[in-house]
XYZ file of C-alpha atoms in Angstrom:
503
model
C -21.283 11.927 10.925
C -24.539 10.311 9.843
C -26.714 8.643 12.532
C -27.204 4.914 12.071
C -30.521 3.167 12.587
C -28.760 -0.043 13.575
C -25.734 -0.017 15.817
C -24.862 -3.557 14.777
C -24.079 -4.529 18.347
C -27.083 -5.378 20.483
C -28.502 -8.295 18.537
C -29.372 -10.546 21.431
C -26.493 -12.935 20.753
C -24.301 -14.520 23.399
C -21.293 -12.636 24.784
C -18.580 -12.163 22.163
C -14.860 -12.814 22.479
C -12.863 -9.773 23.575
C -9.269 -8.742 22.824
C -7.138 -5.819 23.905
C -6.243 -5.223 20.249
C -7.627 -6.467 16.949
C -5.441 -6.125 13.836
C -7.145 -6.161 10.448
C -5.023 -7.650 7.672
C -2.176 -10.186 7.577
C 0.013 -8.486 4.993
C 3.179 -6.437 5.520
C 1.407 -3.893 7.741
C -0.575 -6.324 9.886
C 2.275 -8.735 10.567
C 4.584 -5.819 11.353
C 2.033 -4.293 13.738
C 1.665 -7.632 15.523
C 5.442 -7.922 15.947
C 5.682 -4.469 17.509
C 2.681 -5.186 19.748
C 4.277 -8.378 21.055
C 7.593 -6.629 21.544
C 6.407 -3.403 23.190
C 3.082 -4.388 24.768
C 3.690 -8.028 25.695
C 0.706 -8.238 28.039
C -1.838 -7.340 25.359
C -4.138 -9.997 23.936
C -4.658 -9.709 20.204
C -5.868 -11.410 17.047
C -5.299 -10.721 13.363
C -8.349 -10.823 11.110
C -7.516 -11.710 7.508
C -10.210 -11.636 4.835
C -8.352 -14.082 2.621
C -7.055 -17.565 3.403
C -3.316 -16.812 3.372
C -0.642 -14.526 4.804
C 0.913 -11.884 2.581
C -1.763 -9.418 1.520
C -0.732 -7.804 -1.758
C 2.160 -10.212 -2.155
C -0.112 -13.228 -1.953
C -2.923 -11.796 -4.074
C -0.864 -10.666 -7.066
C 0.508 -13.616 -9.047
C 1.071 -12.140 -12.503
C 4.349 -12.938 -14.304
C 7.357 -11.001 -13.071
C 5.665 -9.420 -10.038
C 8.294 -7.747 -7.892
C 8.805 -4.950 -5.401
C 8.727 -1.401 -6.722
C 11.179 -0.249 -4.054
C 14.277 -1.752 -2.476
C 13.884 -4.584 0.028
C 16.232 -2.974 2.541
C 13.503 -0.417 3.214
C 10.463 -2.484 2.223
C 11.663 -5.123 4.670
C 11.042 -4.714 8.394
C 13.653 -2.871 10.419
C 13.590 -5.685 13.000
C 14.129 -8.522 10.499
C 16.994 -8.192 8.009
C 16.294 -8.936 4.368
C 18.867 -11.578 3.466
C 17.909 -12.145 -0.150
C 20.465 -11.407 -2.823
C 18.277 -9.062 -4.845
C 17.367 -5.611 -3.636
C 14.375 -5.639 -6.004
C 12.739 -8.940 -5.112
C 10.104 -11.116 -6.732
C 6.652 -11.477 -5.208
C 7.116 -15.047 -4.019
C 10.282 -14.134 -2.089
C 8.495 -11.237 -0.398
C 5.551 -13.462 0.523
C 7.922 -16.044 2.007
C 9.679 -13.284 3.979
C 6.356 -12.162 5.510
C 5.373 -15.765 6.280
C 8.753 -16.426 7.913
C 8.390 -13.310 10.073
C 4.977 -14.468 11.291
C 6.130 -18.033 11.913
C 9.354 -17.144 13.765
C 7.536 -14.769 16.127
C 4.509 -17.003 16.733
C 2.317 -14.380 15.103
C 0.811 -16.966 12.745
C -0.985 -18.579 15.711
C -2.986 -15.362 16.204
C -4.322 -15.135 12.635
C -7.967 -15.892 11.860
C -8.304 -16.469 8.152
C -11.430 -15.896 6.068
C -12.528 -13.183 8.518
C -13.567 -10.104 6.544
C -14.447 -7.083 8.660
C -17.568 -5.408 7.274
C -18.401 -3.038 10.105
C -16.808 -1.573 13.235
C -18.837 0.138 15.987
C -17.246 2.221 18.724
C -19.050 2.721 22.028
C -17.714 5.530 24.204
C -19.718 4.243 27.192
C -18.006 0.850 26.989
C -14.705 2.137 25.515
C -14.558 -0.655 22.994
C -15.005 -1.568 19.369
C -17.429 -4.227 18.205
C -16.384 -5.665 14.869
C -18.878 -7.426 12.619
C -17.018 -10.040 10.589
C -18.168 -12.001 7.554
C -17.024 -15.596 7.893
C -18.353 -17.748 5.087
C -22.108 -17.232 4.920
C -22.540 -15.947 8.467
C -21.576 -12.950 10.577
C -19.616 -13.175 13.808
C -18.630 -10.441 16.249
C -15.501 -9.706 18.252
C -14.762 -6.782 20.550
C -11.544 -4.933 21.256
C -10.266 -1.944 23.162
C -8.184 -0.844 20.179
C -8.169 -1.567 16.429
C -5.211 -1.424 14.047
C -6.181 -1.309 10.377
C -3.498 -2.950 8.242
C -5.747 -3.571 5.257
C -4.089 -1.233 2.776
C -5.982 1.166 0.579
C -7.286 -0.696 -2.469
C -9.930 -3.306 -3.261
C -8.771 -6.898 -3.242
C -11.840 -8.218 -5.056
C -11.771 -5.813 -8.023
C -9.293 -3.902 -10.153
C -9.974 -0.837 -12.254
C -10.808 -1.408 -15.913
C -12.284 1.389 -18.055
C -15.301 0.695 -20.239
C -13.738 0.041 -23.631
C -16.079 0.395 -26.630
C -16.604 -2.863 -28.502
C -14.896 -5.072 -25.957
C -17.834 -7.506 -26.096
C -16.955 -8.147 -29.764
C -13.391 -9.164 -28.997
C -12.944 -12.940 -29.209
C -9.560 -13.127 -27.544
C -8.743 -13.327 -23.818
C -9.002 -10.240 -21.568
C -7.539 -10.353 -18.059
C -6.667 -7.928 -15.278
C -3.270 -8.547 -13.609
C -4.933 -8.566 -10.189
C -6.619 -11.845 -11.145
C -4.031 -13.568 -13.293
C -5.109 -17.185 -14.016
C -2.411 -19.777 -13.376
C -3.560 -21.714 -16.440
C -3.049 -18.840 -18.892
C -0.679 -19.900 -21.691
C 0.781 -16.940 -23.569
C 3.673 -18.778 -25.208
C 3.963 -17.864 -28.866
C 1.006 -15.496 -28.715
C 0.553 -11.813 -29.479
C -0.143 -9.919 -26.274
C -1.192 -6.311 -25.703
C -0.716 -4.859 -22.218
C -2.756 -1.685 -21.667
C -1.084 0.625 -19.158
C 2.184 2.374 -18.349
C 2.486 2.002 -14.586
C 4.596 -0.274 -12.418
C 2.409 -3.315 -13.117
C 2.715 -2.983 -16.896
C 6.462 -2.355 -16.804
C 6.957 -5.352 -14.540
C 4.731 -7.699 -16.485
C 5.764 -6.812 -20.054
C 9.403 -8.036 -20.084
C 8.461 -11.204 -18.214
C 5.690 -12.151 -20.660
C 7.885 -11.170 -23.616
C 10.368 -13.902 -22.723
C 8.032 -16.544 -24.221
C 5.255 -14.671 -26.073
C 5.455 -14.078 -29.821
C 5.382 -10.349 -29.192
C 4.193 -7.949 -26.471
C 2.920 -4.429 -27.091
C 2.668 -1.989 -24.204
C -0.165 0.373 -25.129
C -0.182 3.598 -23.128
C -2.165 6.811 -23.261
C 0.779 8.782 -21.927
C 4.334 8.022 -20.752
C 5.544 7.462 -17.208
C 8.895 8.344 -15.651
C 11.140 5.324 -15.215
C 14.459 4.860 -13.458
C 16.910 2.054 -14.052
C 18.660 0.500 -11.076
C 20.648 -2.657 -10.366
C 18.610 -5.593 -9.070
C 21.481 -6.346 -6.659
C 22.713 -3.515 -4.416
C 26.543 -3.449 -4.769
C 27.015 -1.649 -1.433
C 24.988 -4.319 0.353
C 27.027 -7.063 -1.283
C 30.284 -5.532 -0.043
C 29.050 -4.833 3.501
C 27.674 -8.348 3.904
C 31.134 -9.764 3.283
C 32.766 -7.863 6.157
C 29.988 -7.106 8.666
C 27.399 -9.096 10.634
C 24.180 -9.488 8.639
C 22.028 -7.337 10.914
C 24.543 -4.488 11.000
C 24.993 -4.591 7.231
C 21.215 -4.515 6.776
C 20.848 -1.560 9.143
C 23.554 0.449 7.370
C 22.177 -0.225 3.875
C 18.661 0.577 5.064
C 19.870 3.899 6.503
C 21.787 4.665 3.313
C 18.731 4.037 1.158
C 16.410 6.048 3.424
C 18.714 9.091 3.388
C 19.352 8.796 -0.339
C 15.654 8.624 -1.220
C 14.770 11.570 1.060
C 17.534 13.795 -0.294
C 16.758 12.982 -3.909
C 13.032 13.515 -3.411
C 13.628 16.894 -1.764
C 15.974 18.076 -4.499
C 13.705 16.855 -7.283
C 10.571 18.478 -5.880
C 12.424 21.749 -5.299
C 13.823 21.851 -8.831
C 12.292 19.128 -11.053
C 13.753 20.280 -14.377
C 17.192 18.628 -14.109
C 15.656 15.402 -12.769
C 13.167 15.291 -15.642
C 16.017 15.608 -18.127
C 18.188 13.098 -16.291
C 15.577 10.332 -16.250
C 14.670 10.907 -19.888
C 18.383 10.910 -20.695
C 18.804 7.532 -18.964
C 16.131 6.089 -21.242
C 17.801 7.598 -24.317
C 21.140 6.132 -23.269
C 19.513 2.713 -22.815
C 17.537 2.646 -26.084
C 19.844 4.584 -28.373
C 19.509 7.787 -30.396
C 17.139 6.308 -33.001
C 14.378 5.396 -30.548
C 11.469 7.852 -30.216
C 11.974 8.662 -26.545
C 10.126 11.955 -26.971
C 6.873 10.154 -27.758
C 7.087 7.061 -25.575
C 9.156 8.004 -22.503
C 8.729 11.772 -22.017
C 5.894 12.430 -19.545
C 3.767 15.592 -19.540
C 4.252 16.084 -15.791
C 7.199 16.544 -13.426
C 9.055 13.763 -11.674
C 7.213 12.610 -8.538
C 3.897 14.171 -9.481
C 3.302 10.449 -9.879
C 5.353 7.555 -8.565
C 8.482 6.714 -10.567
C 8.639 3.168 -11.962
C 11.771 1.138 -11.256
C 13.344 -0.868 -14.105
C 15.835 -3.316 -12.522
C 18.793 -4.189 -14.734
C 17.065 -2.353 -17.627
C 14.979 -5.465 -18.361
C 12.209 -3.562 -20.174
C 14.707 -1.689 -22.342
C 16.582 -4.874 -23.170
C 13.324 -6.472 -24.336
C 12.547 -3.433 -26.507
C 16.001 -3.558 -28.095
C 15.636 -7.298 -28.693
C 12.433 -6.651 -30.641
C 10.178 -8.729 -28.391
C 8.458 -5.614 -26.969
C 6.973 -2.557 -28.661
C 5.658 0.582 -26.967
C 2.694 2.331 -28.576
C 1.495 5.706 -27.285
C -2.067 6.205 -28.469
C -5.680 5.979 -27.312
C -8.231 3.236 -27.911
C -10.963 3.912 -30.443
C -12.616 0.537 -29.915
C -12.068 -3.190 -29.656
C -12.958 -5.414 -32.585
C -12.976 -9.158 -33.173
C -9.203 -9.557 -33.464
C -7.749 -6.688 -31.455
C -7.795 -2.956 -30.864
C -8.414 -0.066 -33.245
C -6.544 3.073 -32.177
C -7.559 6.716 -32.490
C -4.633 7.372 -34.826
C -6.052 4.889 -37.322
C -3.544 2.166 -36.491
C -4.621 -1.158 -35.048
C -3.120 -3.851 -32.830
C -3.894 -7.527 -33.353
C -3.858 -9.506 -30.110
C -4.765 -12.955 -28.873
C -4.507 -11.780 -25.230
C -5.191 -8.314 -23.822
C -4.015 -7.470 -20.311
C -5.719 -4.468 -18.709
C -2.973 -3.139 -16.410
C -5.152 -0.072 -15.964
C -4.877 0.409 -12.233
C -6.428 -0.208 -8.860
C -9.645 0.752 -7.161
C -9.074 2.517 -3.868
C -10.969 1.065 -0.923
C -10.124 2.380 2.519
C -10.407 0.210 5.626
C -10.873 -2.889 3.507
C -14.407 -1.746 2.725
C -15.514 -1.799 6.373
C -17.938 0.854 7.630
C -17.030 2.775 10.776
C -19.549 3.995 13.352
C -18.766 6.056 16.443
C -21.533 6.047 19.053
C -24.065 5.122 16.393
C -23.006 7.726 13.828
C -21.353 6.673 10.584
C -17.893 8.063 9.931
C -17.715 9.670 6.499
C -14.097 9.318 5.400
C -14.264 12.370 3.140
C -15.101 14.520 6.164
C -12.090 13.569 8.224
C -8.305 13.922 8.047
C -5.295 11.819 8.923
C -3.597 12.680 12.210
C 0.167 12.152 11.834
C -0.665 9.964 8.842
C -1.841 7.148 11.124
C -5.119 8.010 12.919
C -8.429 9.507 11.784
C -9.795 12.722 13.225
C -12.625 12.167 15.739
C -12.285 8.362 15.512
C -11.228 6.886 18.891
C -8.798 4.040 19.530
C -7.975 3.256 15.921
C -4.716 3.349 13.984
C -4.559 3.052 10.206
C -1.323 1.848 8.621
C -0.693 3.889 5.451
C 2.698 3.987 3.744
C 4.667 6.539 1.741
C 4.151 7.640 -1.838
C 7.859 8.341 -2.370
C 9.483 5.509 -0.444
C 8.785 2.025 0.862
C 5.434 1.371 2.510
C 6.985 -0.393 5.485
C 9.063 2.588 6.595
C 5.874 4.395 7.629
C 3.899 1.364 8.815
C 6.771 0.449 11.177
C 6.758 3.952 12.679
C 2.960 3.976 12.980
C 2.931 0.608 14.723
C 5.598 1.728 17.196
C 3.711 4.922 17.953
C 0.504 2.980 18.468
C 2.312 0.917 21.094
C 3.524 4.114 22.754
C -0.080 5.332 22.926
C -1.311 2.036 24.388
C 1.405 2.011 27.058
C 0.766 5.675 27.890
C -2.922 4.906 28.488
C -2.149 1.829 30.572
C 0.181 3.757 32.865
C -2.496 6.379 33.503
C -5.474 3.995 33.551
C -7.007 5.641 30.495
C -9.229 3.798 28.030
C -9.910 6.193 25.164
C -7.800 8.355 22.871
C -9.097 10.430 19.990
C -7.434 12.978 17.689
C -9.820 15.910 18.038
C -10.463 17.138 14.496
C -9.737 20.780 13.733
C -11.975 21.765 10.768
C -9.919 24.905 10.130
C -7.030 22.701 9.034
C -8.801 21.023 6.108
C -7.356 21.622 2.625
C -8.359 20.227 -0.762
C -5.331 18.042 -1.475
C -5.483 14.238 -1.279
C -3.511 12.688 1.558
C -1.165 10.881 -0.854
C -0.006 14.077 -2.564
C 0.102 12.487 -6.030
C -1.941 12.816 -9.218
C -2.223 9.091 -9.997
C -5.482 7.979 -11.585
C -6.694 5.752 -8.766
C -6.163 8.572 -6.264
C -7.999 11.103 -8.405
C -10.903 8.681 -8.840
C -11.183 8.253 -5.071
C -10.669 11.903 -4.102
C -14.348 12.510 -3.317
C -14.473 9.699 -0.742
C -10.973 9.789 0.779
C -9.760 11.701 3.853
C -8.606 15.252 3.205
C -5.134 16.660 3.586
C -4.480 19.048 6.469
C -2.706 22.387 6.171
C -0.183 21.872 8.971
C 1.248 19.267 11.302
C -0.137 17.008 12.718
C -2.901 16.974 10.107
C -0.625 17.153 7.077
C 0.754 13.922 5.621
C 4.351 14.819 4.806
C 5.662 11.579 3.223
C 8.964 12.352 4.882
C 10.629 9.683 7.009
C 12.822 12.108 8.989
C 9.839 14.258 10.013
C 7.771 11.210 10.891
C 10.647 9.706 12.876
C 10.895 12.892 14.916
C 7.124 13.047 15.451
C 6.252 9.383 15.989
C 9.433 7.989 17.504
C 10.689 10.969 19.507
C 7.705 13.299 19.884
C 5.384 13.485 22.885
C 2.405 11.137 22.923
C 0.198 13.646 24.725
C 0.727 16.464 22.228
C -2.357 18.536 22.956
C -4.239 17.214 19.913
C -4.893 13.730 21.220
C -7.667 13.767 23.820
C -7.509 11.024 26.438
C -10.244 9.904 28.826
C -10.940 7.272 31.441
C -13.707 4.732 31.857
C -17.304 5.944 31.753
C -19.001 2.976 33.375
C -18.140 0.879 36.372
C -17.885 -2.333 34.388
C -15.162 -0.928 32.150
C -13.420 0.763 35.081
C -13.179 -2.572 36.859
């Protein structure tokens, strides 16, 4: 840790408002954490601090055409609130409404403080509390809490990643990043180029192609894709004969087991899976399409996340002629479009840079423990939900190979177990004591995606063994977080240090 010259706390201001728990973020993770806190720790006071002015997090921020879930809603949805929508792969607005409904039904919405962006968090061991510095408009306010739950995700909300393209200043068309899609953008009858081959590009392209003159998806290299039905046929059948909650629980369990088994088999022997996914594309596009160039990745399945193509919508658009895929690199932009390294060029009136995210842990907030700054690159995740040597803080991080909410639900439940354990024993501090011998070089997400590689130097490290290794395995996490002991010998608990806190 690096000593701080300003602890950000003792500024001579009046006494600040105190809560048992402060939750940062009102998206899927934050609303879910609040529900579990109300359910399992009903005596705890809490507030949710949301940097933006609306509930929903990612699903409120992203408004580009066609935005949808990249995993099924029976696992992306909360385990305590059945997803009743018809589609298993849902659109962004439906997901946002689902989160809003969850908050409203449970009274969670009354605890949210909008336009509260946490910029700094200071832990005092003497007082056993966090002091959060919050940017509200043009001023800073402070709140204190005995425990903090970070539900702010892992990427920047105010910026997306766009490479520096040569000549882009000469281009006279429109350039936009999907993260900041303008509602007024009219692409009807226009030539559009979407740069990228990830989930955002494959979601956006067929939607824009429905009214654009033509859409070209320009990619440096292919990505694995998997077709799946937008409506789960098993769910449809079970809903007709079973109560809604039971049907939801059974489909959720089916999808969890299926995804775990498939992931295990694929990682153990990726060759057949590689061929199978490429074969699915060939079956969809026909023998004359150049699948080898445009849909045959240079890596194994699940080295990066697989993109879902519901009801083959991207392939249908390609076959209809409204979408083209070009695999090439950009030489430079010019006045009317993009010149490619191969010598070809693409004319475009609109260019969409679906080139990725910028990772930003903790919503950009700085952490200090007893006046020393926490350097994220020097710590590790404990059980994928706490940071080594950082007291009384949980960080909701989801899976790379399954729905985010599966892990955030487990982490929130385990946080409640920790809080109740401390209350029963009159303890006020818990910290995962970092074991430096466990540090390895791998990133905690276990993937080779661009945004993770770019952030590797500043992100927490992967541990060699449990509980410092992030497994991305629901069964192992269920056993550890739901069934395992709270006091596992790695967590260090302590009581109050001063009489004021002890009282």
